[in-house]
């Protein structure tokens, strides 16, 4: 089996179409994993960090964008936000029991999570509840 390829159909203003090969390299980054998982309703309040992993390496280890998602609570940050590798960002937190937390990972106007080509990651809502 050869390498699987995908094609995107791109329509220009003149109405003509051209196929462009899609790949991870020329696509925007997306969230591929979070700890805790978005939608989890049984998170241990003793969890000490939120981890976000992206599909591609990030452009810098000093840029991140955790944005308050009202009306959910924003986790209390207990230390510096850092990268543990070129795709995974960690935010140290203190969580309270019985609380709904929410944060946007990138949002309109707050898009510091970017790949090495400068493309912002697709906004992602991380929403979870502690037991």
mmCIF file with all atom_site columns, C-alpha atoms in Angstrom:
data_model
loop_
_atom_site.group_PDB
_atom_site.id
_atom_site.type_symbol
_atom_site.label_atom_id
_atom_site.label_alt_id
_atom_site.label_comp_id
_atom_site.label_asym_id
_atom_site.label_entity_id
_atom_site.label_seq_id
_atom_site.pdbx_PDB_ins_code
_atom_site.Cartn_x
_atom_site.Cartn_y
_atom_site.Cartn_z
_atom_site.occupancy
_atom_site.B_iso_or_equiv
_atom_site.pdbx_formal_charge
_atom_site.auth_seq_id
_atom_site.auth_comp_id
_atom_site.auth_asym_id
_atom_site.auth_atom_id
_atom_site.pdbx_PDB_model_num
ATOM 1   C CA . UNK A 1 1   ? 0.000   0.000  0.000   1.00 0.00 ? 1   UNK A CA 1
ATOM 2   C CA . UNK A 1 2   ? 1.251   3.466  -0.827  1.00 0.00 ? 2   UNK A CA 1
ATOM 3   C CA . UNK A 1 3   ? 0.947   6.616  1.207   1.00 0.00 ? 3   UNK A CA 1
ATOM 4   C CA . UNK A 1 4   ? -2.660  7.621  1.612   1.00 0.00 ? 4   UNK A CA 1
ATOM 5   C CA . UNK A 1 5   ? -3.434  11.063 0.246   1.00 0.00 ? 5   UNK A CA 1
ATOM 6   C CA . UNK A 1 6   ? -6.396  13.322 0.555   1.00 0.00 ? 6   UNK A CA 1
ATOM 7   C CA . UNK A 1 7   ? -7.503  15.966 -1.880  1.00 0.00 ? 7   UNK A CA 1
ATOM 8   C CA . UNK A 1 8   ? -9.180  19.250 -1.126  1.00 0.00 ? 8   UNK A CA 1
ATOM 9   C CA . UNK A 1 9   ? -11.309 20.970 -3.704  1.00 0.00 ? 9   UNK A CA 1
ATOM 10  C CA . UNK A 1 10  ? -10.476 24.646 -3.863  1.00 0.00 ? 10  UNK A CA 1
ATOM 11  C CA . UNK A 1 11  ? -12.800 26.951 -5.782  1.00 0.00 ? 11  UNK A CA 1
ATOM 12  C CA . UNK A 1 12  ? -11.452 30.254 -6.992  1.00 0.00 ? 12  UNK A CA 1
ATOM 13  C CA . UNK A 1 13  ? -13.577 33.352 -7.478  1.00 0.00 ? 13  UNK A CA 1
ATOM 14  C CA . UNK A 1 14  ? -13.659 32.633 -11.220 1.00 0.00 ? 14  UNK A CA 1
ATOM 15  C CA . UNK A 1 15  ? -15.423 29.349 -10.551 1.00 0.00 ? 15  UNK A CA 1
ATOM 16  C CA . UNK A 1 16  ? -12.602 27.032 -11.608 1.00 0.00 ? 16  UNK A CA 1
ATOM 17  C CA . UNK A 1 17  ? -11.471 24.216 -9.321  1.00 0.00 ? 17  UNK A CA 1
ATOM 18  C CA . UNK A 1 18  ? -8.038  22.849 -8.465  1.00 0.00 ? 18  UNK A CA 1
ATOM 19  C CA . UNK A 1 19  ? -7.041  19.919 -6.283  1.00 0.00 ? 19  UNK A CA 1
ATOM 20  C CA . UNK A 1 20  ? -4.576  20.542 -3.455  1.00 0.00 ? 20  UNK A CA 1
ATOM 21  C CA . UNK A 1 21  ? -3.020  17.639 -1.600  1.00 0.00 ? 21  UNK A CA 1
ATOM 22  C CA . UNK A 1 22  ? -3.758  17.773 2.103   1.00 0.00 ? 22  UNK A CA 1
ATOM 23  C CA . UNK A 1 23  ? -1.171  16.761 4.644   1.00 0.00 ? 23  UNK A CA 1
ATOM 24  C CA . UNK A 1 24  ? -0.387  17.328 8.285   1.00 0.00 ? 24  UNK A CA 1
ATOM 25  C CA . UNK A 1 25  ? 2.525   19.518 7.182   1.00 0.00 ? 25  UNK A CA 1
ATOM 26  C CA . UNK A 1 26  ? 0.326   22.018 5.296   1.00 0.00 ? 26  UNK A CA 1
ATOM 27  C CA . UNK A 1 27  ? -2.694  21.896 7.620   1.00 0.00 ? 27  UNK A CA 1
ATOM 28  C CA . UNK A 1 28  ? -3.365  23.949 10.719  1.00 0.00 ? 28  UNK A CA 1
ATOM 29  C CA . UNK A 1 29  ? -2.567  22.316 14.074  1.00 0.00 ? 29  UNK A CA 1
ATOM 30  C CA . UNK A 1 30  ? -5.358  20.724 16.101  1.00 0.00 ? 30  UNK A CA 1
ATOM 31  C CA . UNK A 1 31  ? -5.676  19.454 19.661  1.00 0.00 ? 31  UNK A CA 1
ATOM 32  C CA . UNK A 1 32  ? -5.213  15.674 19.635  1.00 0.00 ? 32  UNK A CA 1
ATOM 33  C CA . UNK A 1 33  ? -5.254  14.972 23.380  1.00 0.00 ? 33  UNK A CA 1
ATOM 34  C CA . UNK A 1 34  ? -6.031  16.672 26.671  1.00 0.00 ? 34  UNK A CA 1
ATOM 35  C CA . UNK A 1 35  ? -5.669  15.558 30.272  1.00 0.00 ? 35  UNK A CA 1
ATOM 36  C CA . UNK A 1 36  ? -8.294  15.690 31.558  1.00 0.00 ? 36  UNK A CA 1
ATOM 37  C CA . UNK A 1 37  ? -10.411 14.883 28.495  1.00 0.00 ? 37  UNK A CA 1
ATOM 38  C CA . UNK A 1 38  ? -12.981 17.452 27.453  1.00 0.00 ? 38  UNK A CA 1
ATOM 39  C CA . UNK A 1 39  ? -16.418 16.355 28.637  1.00 0.00 ? 39  UNK A CA 1
ATOM 40  C CA . UNK A 1 40  ? -15.088 14.298 31.564  1.00 0.00 ? 40  UNK A CA 1
ATOM 41  C CA . UNK A 1 41  ? -17.471 14.602 34.554  1.00 0.00 ? 41  UNK A CA 1
ATOM 42  C CA . UNK A 1 42  ? -15.400 12.596 37.045  1.00 0.00 ? 42  UNK A CA 1
ATOM 43  C CA . UNK A 1 43  ? -12.040 14.380 37.234  1.00 0.00 ? 43  UNK A CA 1
ATOM 44  C CA . UNK A 1 44  ? -10.079 13.877 40.443  1.00 0.00 ? 44  UNK A CA 1
ATOM 45  C CA . UNK A 1 45  ? -9.763  17.312 42.115  1.00 0.00 ? 45  UNK A CA 1
ATOM 46  C CA . UNK A 1 46  ? -6.226  16.285 43.132  1.00 0.00 ? 46  UNK A CA 1
ATOM 47  C CA . UNK A 1 47  ? -5.154  16.501 39.453  1.00 0.00 ? 47  UNK A CA 1
ATOM 48  C CA . UNK A 1 48  ? -2.211  18.910 39.537  1.00 0.00 ? 48  UNK A CA 1
ATOM 49  C CA . UNK A 1 49  ? -1.809  19.818 35.860  1.00 0.00 ? 49  UNK A CA 1
ATOM 50  C CA . UNK A 1 50  ? -3.717  20.212 32.625  1.00 0.00 ? 50  UNK A CA 1
ATOM 51  C CA . UNK A 1 51  ? -1.934  18.793 29.561  1.00 0.00 ? 51  UNK A CA 1
ATOM 52  C CA . UNK A 1 52  ? -2.681  19.727 25.961  1.00 0.00 ? 52  UNK A CA 1
ATOM 53  C CA . UNK A 1 53  ? -1.085  17.897 23.031  1.00 0.00 ? 53  UNK A CA 1
ATOM 54  C CA . UNK A 1 54  ? -1.251  19.213 19.466  1.00 0.00 ? 54  UNK A CA 1
ATOM 55  C CA . UNK A 1 55  ? -0.955  17.465 16.104  1.00 0.00 ? 55  UNK A CA 1
ATOM 56  C CA . UNK A 1 56  ? 2.181   19.392 15.161  1.00 0.00 ? 56  UNK A CA 1
ATOM 57  C CA . UNK A 1 57  ? 5.232   21.005 16.785  1.00 0.00 ? 57  UNK A CA 1
ATOM 58  C CA . UNK A 1 58  ? 4.621   24.494 18.167  1.00 0.00 ? 58  UNK A CA 1
ATOM 59  C CA . UNK A 1 59  ? 6.448   27.593 16.943  1.00 0.00 ? 59  UNK A CA 1
ATOM 60  C CA . UNK A 1 60  ? 7.823   28.581 20.351  1.00 0.00 ? 60  UNK A CA 1
ATOM 61  C CA . UNK A 1 61  ? 7.963   27.190 23.839  1.00 0.00 ? 61  UNK A CA 1
ATOM 62  C CA . UNK A 1 62  ? 7.054   30.619 25.275  1.00 0.00 ? 62  UNK A CA 1
ATOM 63  C CA . UNK A 1 63  ? 3.633   31.049 23.663  1.00 0.00 ? 63  UNK A CA 1
ATOM 64  C CA . UNK A 1 64  ? 0.298   29.643 24.824  1.00 0.00 ? 64  UNK A CA 1
ATOM 65  C CA . UNK A 1 65  ? -3.344  30.698 24.894  1.00 0.00 ? 65  UNK A CA 1
ATOM 66  C CA . UNK A 1 66  ? -5.612  29.430 27.682  1.00 0.00 ? 66  UNK A CA 1
ATOM 67  C CA . UNK A 1 67  ? -8.736  31.638 27.553  1.00 0.00 ? 67  UNK A CA 1
ATOM 68  C CA . UNK A 1 68  ? -11.483 31.839 30.205  1.00 0.00 ? 68  UNK A CA 1
ATOM 69  C CA . UNK A 1 69  ? -14.679 30.090 29.021  1.00 0.00 ? 69  UNK A CA 1
ATOM 70  C CA . UNK A 1 70  ? -17.604 31.644 30.876  1.00 0.00 ? 70  UNK A CA 1
ATOM 71  C CA . UNK A 1 71  ? -19.621 30.703 32.859  1.00 0.00 ? 71  UNK A CA 1
ATOM 72  C CA . UNK A 1 72  ? -17.360 27.802 33.846  1.00 0.00 ? 72  UNK A CA 1
ATOM 73  C CA . UNK A 1 73  ? -14.599 28.402 36.375  1.00 0.00 ? 73  UNK A CA 1
ATOM 74  C CA . UNK A 1 74  ? -11.013 28.920 35.220  1.00 0.00 ? 74  UNK A CA 1
ATOM 75  C CA . UNK A 1 75  ? -8.512  26.664 37.006  1.00 0.00 ? 75  UNK A CA 1
ATOM 76  C CA . UNK A 1 76  ? -6.220  28.293 39.565  1.00 0.00 ? 76  UNK A CA 1
ATOM 77  C CA . UNK A 1 77  ? -2.742  28.370 38.017  1.00 0.00 ? 77  UNK A CA 1
ATOM 78  C CA . UNK A 1 78  ? -0.092  27.271 40.530  1.00 0.00 ? 78  UNK A CA 1
ATOM 79  C CA . UNK A 1 79  ? 3.133   27.658 38.552  1.00 0.00 ? 79  UNK A CA 1
ATOM 80  C CA . UNK A 1 80  ? 4.629   28.603 35.213  1.00 0.00 ? 80  UNK A CA 1
ATOM 81  C CA . UNK A 1 81  ? 2.968   27.219 32.099  1.00 0.00 ? 81  UNK A CA 1
ATOM 82  C CA . UNK A 1 82  ? 5.538   25.187 30.187  1.00 0.00 ? 82  UNK A CA 1
ATOM 83  C CA . UNK A 1 83  ? 6.109   22.805 27.301  1.00 0.00 ? 83  UNK A CA 1
ATOM 84  C CA . UNK A 1 84  ? 7.324   19.273 28.088  1.00 0.00 ? 84  UNK A CA 1
ATOM 85  C CA . UNK A 1 85  ? 8.085   18.651 24.400  1.00 0.00 ? 85  UNK A CA 1
ATOM 86  C CA . UNK A 1 86  ? 7.458   20.508 21.129  1.00 0.00 ? 86  UNK A CA 1
ATOM 87  C CA . UNK A 1 87  ? 3.765   19.469 21.008  1.00 0.00 ? 87  UNK A CA 1
ATOM 88  C CA . UNK A 1 88  ? 2.604   19.271 24.658  1.00 0.00 ? 88  UNK A CA 1
ATOM 89  C CA . UNK A 1 89  ? 1.843   22.259 26.884  1.00 0.00 ? 89  UNK A CA 1
ATOM 90  C CA . UNK A 1 90  ? 1.324   21.840 30.644  1.00 0.00 ? 90  UNK A CA 1
ATOM 91  C CA . UNK A 1 91  ? -0.517  24.231 32.965  1.00 0.00 ? 91  UNK A CA 1
ATOM 92  C CA . UNK A 1 92  ? -0.020  23.482 36.704  1.00 0.00 ? 92  UNK A CA 1
ATOM 93  C CA . UNK A 1 93  ? -3.366  23.908 38.500  1.00 0.00 ? 93  UNK A CA 1
ATOM 94  C CA . UNK A 1 94  ? -5.264  23.539 41.748  1.00 0.00 ? 94  UNK A CA 1
ATOM 95  C CA . UNK A 1 95  ? -8.818  22.246 41.291  1.00 0.00 ? 95  UNK A CA 1
ATOM 96  C CA . UNK A 1 96  ? -11.750 22.310 43.709  1.00 0.00 ? 96  UNK A CA 1
ATOM 97  C CA . UNK A 1 97  ? -14.203 19.421 44.125  1.00 0.00 ? 97  UNK A CA 1
ATOM 98  C CA . UNK A 1 98  ? -17.641 19.621 42.482  1.00 0.00 ? 98  UNK A CA 1
ATOM 99  C CA . UNK A 1 99  ? -16.653 22.371 40.046  1.00 0.00 ? 99  UNK A CA 1
ATOM 100 C CA . UNK A 1 100 ? -17.131 22.811 36.302  1.00 0.00 ? 100 UNK A CA 1
ATOM 101 C CA . UNK A 1 101 ? -14.011 24.188 34.609  1.00 0.00 ? 101 UNK A CA 1
ATOM 102 C CA . UNK A 1 102 ? -13.628 25.539 31.116  1.00 0.00 ? 102 UNK A CA 1
ATOM 103 C CA . UNK A 1 103 ? -10.891 27.059 29.009  1.00 0.00 ? 103 UNK A CA 1
ATOM 104 C CA . UNK A 1 104 ? -10.561 27.750 25.327  1.00 0.00 ? 104 UNK A CA 1
ATOM 105 C CA . UNK A 1 105 ? -7.272  26.634 23.810  1.00 0.00 ? 105 UNK A CA 1
ATOM 106 C CA . UNK A 1 106 ? -6.973  29.498 21.338  1.00 0.00 ? 106 UNK A CA 1
ATOM 107 C CA . UNK A 1 107 ? -9.973  31.680 20.569  1.00 0.00 ? 107 UNK A CA 1
ATOM 108 C CA . UNK A 1 108 ? -10.797 34.624 18.360  1.00 0.00 ? 108 UNK A CA 1
ATOM 109 C CA . UNK A 1 109 ? -8.127  37.222 19.045  1.00 0.00 ? 109 UNK A CA 1
ATOM 110 C CA . UNK A 1 110 ? -6.180  34.918 21.377  1.00 0.00 ? 110 UNK A CA 1
ATOM 111 C CA . UNK A 1 111 ? -4.359  32.442 19.186  1.00 0.00 ? 111 UNK A CA 1
ATOM 112 C CA . UNK A 1 112 ? -0.818  32.023 20.509  1.00 0.00 ? 112 UNK A CA 1
ATOM 113 C CA . UNK A 1 113 ? -0.850  28.235 20.046  1.00 0.00 ? 113 UNK A CA 1
ATOM 114 C CA . UNK A 1 114 ? 0.754   28.155 16.557  1.00 0.00 ? 114 UNK A CA 1
ATOM 115 C CA . UNK A 1 115 ? 2.737   25.716 14.446  1.00 0.00 ? 115 UNK A CA 1
ATOM 116 C CA . UNK A 1 116 ? 6.282   26.361 13.218  1.00 0.00 ? 116 UNK A CA 1
ATOM 117 C CA . UNK A 1 117 ? 4.887   28.025 10.060  1.00 0.00 ? 117 UNK A CA 1
ATOM 118 C CA . UNK A 1 118 ? 2.921   30.492 12.222  1.00 0.00 ? 118 UNK A CA 1
ATOM 119 C CA . UNK A 1 119 ? -0.526  28.982 11.588  1.00 0.00 ? 119 UNK A CA 1
ATOM 120 C CA . UNK A 1 120 ? -2.806  29.227 14.655  1.00 0.00 ? 120 UNK A CA 1
ATOM 121 C CA . UNK A 1 121 ? -4.297  26.042 16.074  1.00 0.00 ? 121 UNK A CA 1
ATOM 122 C CA . UNK A 1 122 ? -8.016  25.470 15.638  1.00 0.00 ? 122 UNK A CA 1
ATOM 123 C CA . UNK A 1 123 ? -9.815  26.771 18.780  1.00 0.00 ? 123 UNK A CA 1
ATOM 124 C CA . UNK A 1 124 ? -10.751 23.960 21.169  1.00 0.00 ? 124 UNK A CA 1
ATOM 125 C CA . UNK A 1 125 ? -13.010 24.087 24.231  1.00 0.00 ? 125 UNK A CA 1
ATOM 126 C CA . UNK A 1 126 ? -11.694 22.083 27.173  1.00 0.00 ? 126 UNK A CA 1
ATOM 127 C CA . UNK A 1 127 ? -14.633 21.627 29.554  1.00 0.00 ? 127 UNK A CA 1
ATOM 128 C CA . UNK A 1 128 ? -14.663 19.215 32.509  1.00 0.00 ? 128 UNK A CA 1
ATOM 129 C CA . UNK A 1 129 ? -16.081 18.669 36.000  1.00 0.00 ? 129 UNK A CA 1
ATOM 130 C CA . UNK A 1 130 ? -14.408 17.530 39.192  1.00 0.00 ? 130 UNK A CA 1
ATOM 131 C CA . UNK A 1 131 ? -16.084 14.994 41.459  1.00 0.00 ? 131 UNK A CA 1
#
